[in-house]
Amino acid sequence: MSIKYVSKVKTNHRISAALRQKMLEKYDHACVVCGVKDDVVPLQITHLVPLSSGGESSEENLTILCPNCHLALDRQPREIEFVSFLAELLKHHPNFTDVQQEMLLVGRENRYRVDLLANRREKGVSEILLIECKTYLVLTSSHINNVIAHLEEYQAMYGDCRMVLAVPATLRDKDLLALNAANIEAWDLGYIAAHYSEQIRGARPSYYKALFLAQAARPKNNLTREQELLNALFSCNPGKADCYLFQSLVGEIFEWLFTPPLGKPISELSDKSQANRRDFIMPNYAENGFWSFLRQKYEADYIVIDAKNNARKVKKSEVLQIANYLKPHGAGLFGLIISRIGGDASGCEHTLREQWLVHRKLILVLDDEDIKAMLMAKSDGRPPEDILGQKIEHFRLSM
């Protein structure tokens, strides 16, 4: 989760005095992480999802923190901190005993270090849990498959136990199905927030305490904007009949995800020859962070986007269409093709590589699962651009 801390003085023009007072009363004039009162130190209003990432100055997106907790939370934590946080929750939960952290499994040929082992007694049944903790910014299918393989190796070495994957993010439905098929329990952001709410409130101050408290405080019955967009995406049928509906929806999704820092999508632009037309272009004037890096490294002065509502995979010809629009002294050299089911493994993949190797044009193909992952990341309070970063990383390292 990316958290932006805003002092009382800086948020005067965004947060009303009435809302500020309501937030203080809601949290009993105390920091939600450490509990210090505002008669001891001045407390600050915090946007859980930054304004720059589309967050709002609403009660659901605000919380109260003291300056010390600001400093502790204003960084990306390490995985060991998540392991320790989860161990603390289990040690204080009545259903768990003998919680052990970083246990060494020794076999005849290999040795492994397991994040957590714990004994759980629930509904009269007692079992040993072998828990693997992961904090990838984005969990891809390959990550899930690797986790399944590792947990199965651990189980084979340890013996009879229940395997668990714990992550501080929302897992995709396809990943939940894969884990369930492998008989692995999935503890994601929503699961942990719901099942260990009392232990989270009593935990020591940390990044993860704030993350899960924010998740637990979200309204349960109201659809988020991300869920509304997902519902619209999955109700849009692939094919020619809904092509303009899909194009419009892609524009809405990318504006919600990335404006700001990107400019609003400009639709239906063509170059001077009128031969090359693109669905959207998003101006990129970002001065720092991911988009600034993208502009400097990949000449992404504008993010060029093509929306393809095809019921088939993207082919070579469609990659060349967007490639023809990408020019170093025009829109830049970075483009996105938004497809329902991705690109084919022959012409599309070969052409993507050729455009990068020969012309230095970086083109990514995103499918429905990628769009869903970005919307879920934003809903969790994590940067949705991390999905794009991981796609670039996978593409570059596969060359």
Tab-separated table of C-alpha atoms in Angstrom:
chain	number	residue	atom	x	y	z
A	1	MET	CA	0.000	0.000	0.000
A	2	SER	CA	1.297	3.409	-0.885
A	3	ILE	CA	0.463	5.829	1.944
A	4	LYS	CA	0.786	9.567	1.647
A	5	TYR	CA	0.948	11.551	4.868
A	6	VAL	CA	-0.649	14.967	4.902
A	7	SER	CA	-0.394	17.317	7.837
A	8	LYS	CA	-3.297	19.320	9.201
A	9	VAL	CA	-1.893	22.496	7.727
A	10	LYS	CA	-1.407	21.036	4.247
A	11	THR	CA	-4.875	19.527	4.045
A	12	ASN	CA	-6.861	22.614	5.054
A	13	HIS	CA	-7.980	23.178	1.474
A	14	ARG	CA	-8.998	19.540	1.019
A	15	ILE	CA	-10.421	18.370	4.354
A	16	SER	CA	-13.091	20.392	6.117
A	17	ALA	CA	-12.895	21.176	9.812
A	18	ALA	CA	-16.090	19.175	10.330
A	19	LEU	CA	-14.615	16.083	8.651
A	20	ARG	CA	-11.358	16.450	10.586
A	21	GLN	CA	-13.285	16.604	13.850
A	22	LYS	CA	-15.378	13.604	12.811
A	23	MET	CA	-12.217	11.566	12.128
A	24	LEU	CA	-10.736	12.505	15.513
A	25	GLU	CA	-13.922	11.454	17.271
A	26	LYS	CA	-14.166	8.261	15.231
A	27	TYR	CA	-10.735	7.152	16.443
A	28	ASP	CA	-11.115	8.570	19.970
A	29	HIS	CA	-8.466	11.276	19.371
A	30	ALA	CA	-5.763	8.568	19.144
A	31	CYS	CA	-3.277	7.318	16.536
A	32	VAL	CA	-4.793	4.195	14.991
A	33	VAL	CA	-1.430	2.400	15.057
A	34	CYS	CA	0.204	3.186	18.422
A	35	GLY	CA	-2.745	4.663	20.321
A	36	VAL	CA	-1.046	7.884	21.444
A	37	LYS	CA	-3.587	10.638	22.172
A	38	ASP	CA	-3.687	14.090	20.603
A	39	ASP	CA	-3.146	15.703	24.011
A	40	VAL	CA	0.356	14.164	23.934
A	41	VAL	CA	1.386	14.816	20.309
A	42	PRO	CA	-0.406	16.536	17.403
A	43	LEU	CA	-2.166	13.946	15.262
A	44	GLN	CA	-2.307	14.123	11.476
A	45	ILE	CA	-4.937	13.314	8.893
A	46	THR	CA	-3.686	10.598	6.509
A	47	HIS	CA	-4.895	9.680	3.037
A	48	LEU	CA	-4.691	5.895	2.737
A	49	VAL	CA	-4.780	6.077	-1.060
A	50	PRO	CA	-2.899	9.259	-2.078
A	51	LEU	CA	-4.723	12.061	-3.868
A	52	SER	CA	-2.168	11.700	-6.673
A	53	SER	CA	-3.281	8.074	-7.161
A	54	GLY	CA	-6.974	8.885	-7.283
A	55	GLY	CA	-7.703	8.791	-3.548
A	56	GLU	CA	-10.425	11.010	-2.142
A	57	SER	CA	-10.733	13.119	0.991
A	58	SER	CA	-13.542	10.898	2.238
A	59	GLU	CA	-14.042	9.258	5.599
A	60	GLU	CA	-13.307	5.826	4.099
A	61	ASN	CA	-9.951	7.002	2.727
A	62	LEU	CA	-8.767	8.905	5.802
A	63	THR	CA	-7.263	7.834	9.087
A	64	ILE	CA	-5.343	9.345	12.034
A	65	LEU	CA	-1.615	8.871	12.665
A	66	CYS	CA	1.012	10.437	14.886
A	67	PRO	CA	4.272	11.772	13.368
A	68	ASN	CA	6.333	8.805	14.607
A	69	CYS	CA	4.035	6.307	12.916
A	70	HIS	CA	4.291	8.396	9.738
A	71	LEU	CA	8.029	7.854	9.686
A	72	ALA	CA	7.697	4.147	10.420
A	73	LEU	CA	5.103	3.567	7.739
A	74	ASP	CA	6.422	5.776	4.937
A	75	ARG	CA	8.483	3.062	3.310
A	76	GLN	CA	8.112	-0.330	1.631
A	77	PRO	CA	8.569	-3.001	4.333
A	78	ARG	CA	10.596	-6.171	4.009
A	79	GLU	CA	9.072	-9.636	3.803
A	80	ILE	CA	10.409	-10.631	7.222
A	81	GLU	CA	8.273	-7.871	8.736
A	82	PHE	CA	5.133	-9.472	7.305
A	83	VAL	CA	6.233	-12.865	8.651
A	84	SER	CA	6.779	-11.365	12.117
A	85	PHE	CA	3.458	-9.496	11.996
A	86	LEU	CA	1.526	-12.645	11.078
A	87	ALA	CA	3.364	-14.632	13.768
A	88	GLU	CA	2.287	-12.010	16.323
A	89	LEU	CA	-1.350	-12.334	15.238
A	90	LEU	CA	-1.310	-16.126	15.530
A	91	LYS	CA	0.394	-16.104	18.940
A	92	HIS	CA	-2.430	-13.964	20.309
A	93	HIS	CA	-5.233	-15.941	18.673
A	94	PRO	CA	-6.954	-18.554	20.875
A	95	ASN	CA	-7.032	-21.185	18.099
A	96	PHE	CA	-3.242	-21.275	17.644
A	97	THR	CA	-0.413	-22.695	19.739
A	98	ASP	CA	3.283	-23.462	19.285
A	99	VAL	CA	3.835	-20.748	16.651
A	100	GLN	CA	7.391	-21.034	15.302
A	101	GLN	CA	9.069	-18.613	12.911
A	102	GLU	CA	11.696	-19.507	10.284
A	103	MET	CA	11.863	-23.203	11.112
A	104	LEU	CA	14.595	-25.237	9.397
A	105	LEU	CA	13.492	-28.423	7.613
A	106	VAL	CA	16.321	-30.888	7.095
A	107	GLY	CA	16.066	-33.731	4.584
A	108	ARG	CA	18.501	-36.242	3.203
A	109	GLU	CA	19.600	-34.021	0.331
A	110	ASN	CA	18.054	-30.578	0.864
A	111	ARG	CA	17.317	-28.100	3.616
A	112	TYR	CA	14.533	-25.493	3.599
A	113	ARG	CA	13.590	-22.602	5.845
A	114	VAL	CA	9.837	-22.367	6.457
A	115	ASP	CA	8.331	-18.970	7.309
A	116	LEU	CA	5.863	-20.184	9.952
A	117	LEU	CA	4.738	-23.397	11.604
A	118	ALA	CA	1.727	-23.325	13.915
A	119	ASN	CA	-0.716	-25.709	15.562
A	120	ARG	CA	-4.353	-24.793	14.876
A	121	ARG	CA	-7.295	-26.278	16.755
A	122	GLU	CA	-10.625	-25.370	15.192
A	123	LYS	CA	-14.036	-27.055	15.502
A	124	GLY	CA	-12.484	-29.923	17.409
A	125	VAL	CA	-9.855	-30.605	14.737
A	126	SER	CA	-6.144	-30.072	15.438
A	127	GLU	CA	-3.606	-29.718	12.615
A	128	ILE	CA	-0.164	-28.333	11.890
A	129	LEU	CA	-0.071	-25.369	9.492
A	130	LEU	CA	2.958	-24.822	7.281
A	131	ILE	CA	2.702	-21.178	6.207
A	132	GLU	CA	4.569	-19.530	3.328
A	133	CYS	CA	4.496	-15.699	3.346
A	134	LYS	CA	4.967	-13.662	0.167
A	135	THR	CA	4.952	-9.891	-0.349
A	136	TYR	CA	5.452	-9.599	-4.111
A	137	LEU	CA	4.094	-6.308	-5.383
A	138	VAL	CA	2.156	-8.403	-7.885
A	139	LEU	CA	1.558	-12.158	-7.666
A	140	THR	CA	1.673	-13.614	-11.187
A	141	SER	CA	0.634	-17.107	-12.229
A	142	SER	CA	4.301	-18.143	-12.308
A	143	HIS	CA	4.711	-16.925	-8.716
A	144	ILE	CA	1.666	-18.947	-7.654
A	145	ASN	CA	2.982	-22.048	-9.420
A	146	ASN	CA	6.386	-21.655	-7.741
A	147	VAL	CA	4.750	-21.251	-4.329
A	148	ILE	CA	2.677	-24.401	-4.890
A	149	ALA	CA	5.805	-26.357	-5.879
A	150	HIS	CA	7.765	-25.109	-2.853
A	151	LEU	CA	4.960	-25.853	-0.401
A	152	GLU	CA	4.575	-29.355	-1.803
A	153	GLU	CA	8.324	-29.908	-1.328
A	154	TYR	CA	8.064	-28.649	2.254
A	155	GLN	CA	5.099	-30.921	2.953
A	156	ALA	CA	6.875	-33.941	1.492
A	157	MET	CA	9.804	-33.298	3.825
A	158	TYR	CA	7.797	-32.367	6.947
A	159	GLY	CA	4.985	-34.899	6.705
A	160	ASP	CA	1.294	-34.509	7.513
A	161	CYS	CA	0.350	-30.810	7.637
A	162	ARG	CA	-1.922	-28.156	6.128
A	163	MET	CA	-0.242	-25.853	3.598
A	164	VAL	CA	-1.023	-22.100	3.662
A	165	LEU	CA	-0.031	-19.152	1.445
A	166	ALA	CA	-0.311	-15.759	3.199
A	167	VAL	CA	-0.093	-12.489	1.234
A	168	PRO	CA	-0.929	-8.854	2.168
A	169	ALA	CA	-2.819	-8.346	-1.117
A	170	THR	CA	-6.010	-9.528	-2.829
A	171	LEU	CA	-5.532	-12.743	-4.768
A	172	ARG	CA	-7.146	-13.255	-8.152
A	173	ASP	CA	-9.930	-15.818	-8.586
A	174	LYS	CA	-7.747	-17.941	-10.894
A	175	ASP	CA	-5.000	-18.027	-8.252
A	176	LEU	CA	-7.472	-18.988	-5.534
A	177	LEU	CA	-8.693	-21.840	-7.732
A	178	ALA	CA	-5.119	-23.024	-8.378
A	179	LEU	CA	-4.295	-22.983	-4.669
A	180	ASN	CA	-7.527	-24.743	-3.765
A	181	ALA	CA	-6.821	-27.438	-6.374
A	182	ALA	CA	-3.440	-28.004	-4.686
A	183	ASN	CA	-5.158	-28.197	-1.259
A	184	ILE	CA	-3.469	-24.993	-0.092
A	185	GLU	CA	-5.303	-22.477	2.087
A	186	ALA	CA	-5.158	-18.881	0.859
A	187	TRP	CA	-4.845	-16.076	3.411
A	188	ASP	CA	-4.986	-12.814	1.495
A	189	LEU	CA	-5.637	-9.209	2.549
A	190	GLY	CA	-9.389	-9.618	3.056
A	191	TYR	CA	-9.101	-12.999	4.785
A	192	ILE	CA	-6.530	-11.852	7.329
A	193	ALA	CA	-8.374	-8.584	8.027
A	194	ALA	CA	-11.627	-10.485	8.661
A	195	HIS	CA	-10.318	-13.480	10.635
A	196	TYR	CA	-7.757	-11.735	12.845
A	197	SER	CA	-9.362	-8.318	13.383
A	198	GLU	CA	-9.059	-8.387	17.180
A	199	GLN	CA	-5.403	-9.445	17.035
A	200	ILE	CA	-4.656	-6.758	14.422
A	201	ARG	CA	-6.050	-4.027	16.688
A	202	GLY	CA	-3.853	-5.259	19.536
A	203	ALA	CA	-0.693	-5.698	17.460
A	204	ARG	CA	2.385	-3.520	17.821
A	205	PRO	CA	2.662	-0.437	15.559
A	206	SER	CA	3.813	-1.382	12.062
A	207	TYR	CA	3.183	-0.862	8.365
A	208	TYR	CA	1.086	-4.008	8.249
A	209	LYS	CA	-1.063	-3.036	11.208
A	210	ALA	CA	-2.052	0.155	9.389
A	211	LEU	CA	-2.614	-1.754	6.133
A	212	PHE	CA	-4.985	-4.290	7.678
A	213	LEU	CA	-6.757	-1.735	9.865
A	214	ALA	CA	-7.530	0.259	6.731
A	215	GLN	CA	-8.870	-2.871	5.036
A	216	ALA	CA	-11.033	-3.773	8.033
A	217	ALA	CA	-12.490	-0.237	8.175
A	218	ARG	CA	-13.786	-0.311	4.607
A	219	PRO	CA	-17.569	-0.412	4.114
A	220	LYS	CA	-18.638	-4.014	3.491
A	221	ASN	CA	-21.801	-3.439	1.485
A	222	ASN	CA	-20.805	-0.624	-0.872
A	223	LEU	CA	-19.172	-1.405	-4.214
A	224	THR	CA	-15.851	0.329	-4.739
A	225	ARG	CA	-15.212	2.151	-8.002
A	226	GLU	CA	-12.726	-0.587	-8.867
A	227	GLN	CA	-15.407	-3.262	-8.452
A	228	GLU	CA	-17.865	-1.258	-10.525
A	229	LEU	CA	-15.321	-1.074	-13.348
A	230	LEU	CA	-14.574	-4.786	-13.052
A	231	ASN	CA	-18.261	-5.631	-13.255
A	232	ALA	CA	-18.563	-3.449	-16.349
A	233	LEU	CA	-15.521	-5.149	-17.899
A	234	PHE	CA	-16.867	-8.652	-17.419
A	235	SER	CA	-20.324	-7.691	-18.690
A	236	CYS	CA	-18.769	-6.378	-21.926
A	237	ASN	CA	-18.811	-9.230	-24.440
A	238	PRO	CA	-15.758	-9.780	-26.663
A	239	GLY	CA	-16.556	-9.128	-30.291
A	240	LYS	CA	-17.378	-6.416	-32.797
A	241	ALA	CA	-20.781	-5.537	-31.320
A	242	ASP	CA	-19.260	-4.197	-28.091
A	243	CYS	CA	-16.036	-2.758	-29.540
A	244	TYR	CA	-16.942	0.873	-28.862
A	245	LEU	CA	-18.280	0.000	-25.426
A	246	PHE	CA	-14.975	-1.713	-24.622
A	247	GLN	CA	-12.959	1.216	-25.983
A	248	SER	CA	-14.869	3.663	-23.788
A	249	LEU	CA	-14.509	1.383	-20.755
A	250	VAL	CA	-10.730	1.075	-21.240
A	251	GLY	CA	-10.517	4.874	-21.245
A	252	GLU	CA	-12.488	5.044	-17.977
A	253	ILE	CA	-10.346	2.369	-16.350
A	254	PHE	CA	-7.025	3.955	-17.288
A	255	GLU	CA	-8.197	7.400	-16.226
A	256	TRP	CA	-9.282	5.976	-12.858
A	257	LEU	CA	-6.030	4.079	-12.407
A	258	PHE	CA	-3.493	6.652	-13.557
A	259	THR	CA	-4.957	10.198	-13.673
A	260	PRO	CA	-3.134	11.809	-12.007
A	261	PRO	CA	-0.148	11.596	-12.448
A	262	LEU	CA	-0.884	10.983	-16.149
A	263	GLY	CA	-3.084	13.383	-18.081
A	264	LYS	CA	-6.624	12.344	-18.991
A	265	PRO	CA	-6.929	10.014	-22.002
A	266	ILE	CA	-7.218	11.838	-25.335
A	267	SER	CA	-9.297	9.656	-27.660
A	268	GLU	CA	-9.257	8.879	-31.391
A	269	LEU	CA	-5.994	10.586	-32.403
A	270	SER	CA	-4.227	10.042	-35.726
A	271	ASP	CA	-0.879	11.191	-37.091
A	272	LYS	CA	-0.536	13.776	-39.869
A	273	SER	CA	-0.839	11.230	-42.648
A	274	GLN	CA	-4.197	10.096	-41.176
A	275	ALA	CA	-2.997	6.542	-41.798
A	276	ASN	CA	-2.239	5.622	-38.175
A	277	ARG	CA	-5.005	6.127	-35.626
A	278	ARG	CA	-4.909	5.188	-31.952
A	279	ASP	CA	-7.748	4.777	-29.461
A	280	PHE	CA	-6.175	6.769	-26.607
A	281	ILE	CA	-3.093	8.757	-25.715
A	282	MET	CA	-2.329	9.743	-22.114
A	283	PRO	CA	0.157	12.620	-21.686
A	284	ASN	CA	3.002	11.755	-19.321
A	285	TYR	CA	4.410	14.809	-17.527
A	286	ALA	CA	5.279	12.968	-14.292
A	287	GLU	CA	8.363	14.360	-12.577
A	288	ASN	CA	9.101	11.373	-10.349
A	289	GLY	CA	8.230	7.756	-9.725
A	290	PHE	CA	7.385	5.008	-12.183
A	291	TRP	CA	6.036	7.195	-14.985
A	292	SER	CA	9.000	9.551	-14.882
A	293	PHE	CA	11.323	6.543	-15.158
A	294	LEU	CA	9.261	5.227	-18.058
A	295	ARG	CA	9.543	8.555	-19.894
A	296	GLN	CA	13.290	8.761	-19.401
A	297	LYS	CA	14.097	5.111	-20.123
A	298	TYR	CA	11.569	4.281	-22.836
A	299	GLU	CA	10.752	7.709	-24.321
A	300	ALA	CA	7.194	7.406	-22.991
A	301	ASP	CA	6.278	11.088	-23.313
A	302	TYR	CA	2.786	9.834	-24.149
A	303	ILE	CA	1.229	6.495	-23.282
A	304	VAL	CA	-0.297	5.180	-26.516
A	305	ILE	CA	-3.209	2.772	-25.972
A	306	ASP	CA	-5.109	0.528	-28.375
A	307	ALA	CA	-8.238	-1.285	-27.127
A	308	LYS	CA	-8.974	-4.573	-28.925
A	309	ASN	CA	-12.268	-6.244	-28.025
A	310	ASN	CA	-11.470	-9.279	-30.167
A	311	ALA	CA	-12.637	-12.743	-29.210
A	312	ARG	CA	-9.258	-13.972	-30.506
A	313	LYS	CA	-5.684	-13.215	-29.505
A	314	VAL	CA	-3.754	-10.209	-30.822
A	315	LYS	CA	-1.773	-10.947	-33.990
A	316	LYS	CA	1.293	-9.522	-35.724
A	317	SER	CA	-0.702	-7.038	-37.819
A	318	GLU	CA	-2.177	-5.355	-34.722
A	319	VAL	CA	1.247	-4.965	-33.128
A	320	LEU	CA	2.502	-3.324	-36.315
A	321	GLN	CA	-0.491	-0.956	-36.314
A	322	ILE	CA	0.457	0.564	-32.974
A	323	ALA	CA	4.176	0.360	-33.791
A	324	ASN	CA	3.604	2.564	-36.854
A	325	TYR	CA	2.237	5.299	-34.584
A	326	LEU	CA	5.209	5.207	-32.192
A	327	LYS	CA	7.865	7.735	-33.217
A	328	PRO	CA	10.728	9.247	-31.165
A	329	HIS	CA	9.751	12.810	-32.166
A	330	GLY	CA	6.029	12.116	-31.974
A	331	ALA	CA	4.123	10.229	-29.299
A	332	GLY	CA	7.232	8.402	-28.086
A	333	LEU	CA	8.179	4.736	-28.139
A	334	PHE	CA	5.906	3.107	-25.547
A	335	GLY	CA	2.522	1.557	-26.303
A	336	LEU	CA	-0.126	-0.677	-24.745
A	337	ILE	CA	-2.499	-3.057	-26.496
A	338	ILE	CA	-5.478	-3.887	-24.295
A	339	SER	CA	-6.795	-7.250	-25.448
A	340	ARG	CA	-9.364	-9.557	-23.908
A	341	ILE	CA	-7.187	-12.694	-24.025
A	342	GLY	CA	-3.671	-11.415	-24.774
A	343	GLY	CA	-1.461	-12.060	-27.803
A	344	ASP	CA	-0.704	-15.219	-29.769
A	345	ALA	CA	2.525	-17.065	-29.102
A	346	SER	CA	3.892	-16.821	-32.642
A	347	GLY	CA	3.331	-13.649	-34.670
A	348	CYS	CA	2.490	-11.325	-31.784
A	349	GLU	CA	5.306	-12.385	-29.460
A	350	HIS	CA	7.871	-12.394	-32.275
A	351	THR	CA	6.816	-8.934	-33.460
A	352	LEU	CA	6.900	-7.464	-29.940
A	353	ARG	CA	10.497	-8.661	-29.597
A	354	GLU	CA	11.448	-7.443	-33.054
A	355	GLN	CA	10.042	-3.961	-32.403
A	356	TRP	CA	12.084	-3.713	-29.217
A	357	LEU	CA	15.336	-5.161	-30.555
A	358	VAL	CA	15.366	-3.332	-33.898
A	359	HIS	CA	13.383	-0.138	-33.290
A	360	ARG	CA	13.541	0.261	-29.478
A	361	LYS	CA	9.732	0.413	-29.358
A	362	LEU	CA	8.374	-1.170	-26.199
A	363	ILE	CA	4.838	-2.508	-26.632
A	364	LEU	CA	2.986	-4.475	-23.939
A	365	VAL	CA	-0.130	-6.593	-24.445
A	366	LEU	CA	-2.485	-6.605	-21.453
A	367	ASP	CA	-5.417	-8.995	-21.064
A	368	ASP	CA	-8.468	-9.015	-18.802
A	369	GLU	CA	-6.480	-10.580	-15.948
A	370	ASP	CA	-3.898	-7.778	-16.098
A	371	ILE	CA	-6.640	-5.126	-15.981
A	372	LYS	CA	-8.253	-6.917	-13.073
A	373	ALA	CA	-4.901	-7.104	-11.253
A	374	MET	CA	-4.380	-3.338	-11.651
A	375	LEU	CA	-7.870	-2.539	-10.364
A	376	MET	CA	-7.421	-4.912	-7.422
A	377	ALA	CA	-4.065	-3.338	-6.611
A	378	LYS	CA	-5.612	0.133	-6.535
A	379	SER	CA	-8.459	-1.172	-4.387
A	380	ASP	CA	-5.904	-2.595	-1.942
A	381	GLY	CA	-4.084	0.736	-1.829
A	382	ARG	CA	-1.096	-0.523	-3.832
A	383	PRO	CA	0.280	1.218	-6.953
A	384	PRO	CA	-1.445	-0.291	-10.021
A	385	GLU	CA	1.552	0.660	-12.156
A	386	ASP	CA	3.452	-2.152	-10.401
A	387	ILE	CA	1.667	-4.583	-12.730
A	388	LEU	CA	3.067	-2.701	-15.736
A	389	GLY	CA	6.509	-2.666	-14.142
A	390	GLN	CA	6.395	-6.403	-13.686
A	391	LYS	CA	5.225	-6.930	-17.270
A	392	ILE	CA	8.204	-4.890	-18.501
A	393	GLU	CA	10.539	-6.831	-16.235
A	394	HIS	CA	9.222	-10.174	-17.495
A	395	PHE	CA	9.529	-9.029	-21.127
A	396	ARG	CA	13.081	-7.708	-20.747
A	397	LEU	CA	14.364	-10.733	-18.819
A	398	SER	CA	12.865	-13.130	-21.373
A	399	MET	CA	14.899	-11.620	-24.227
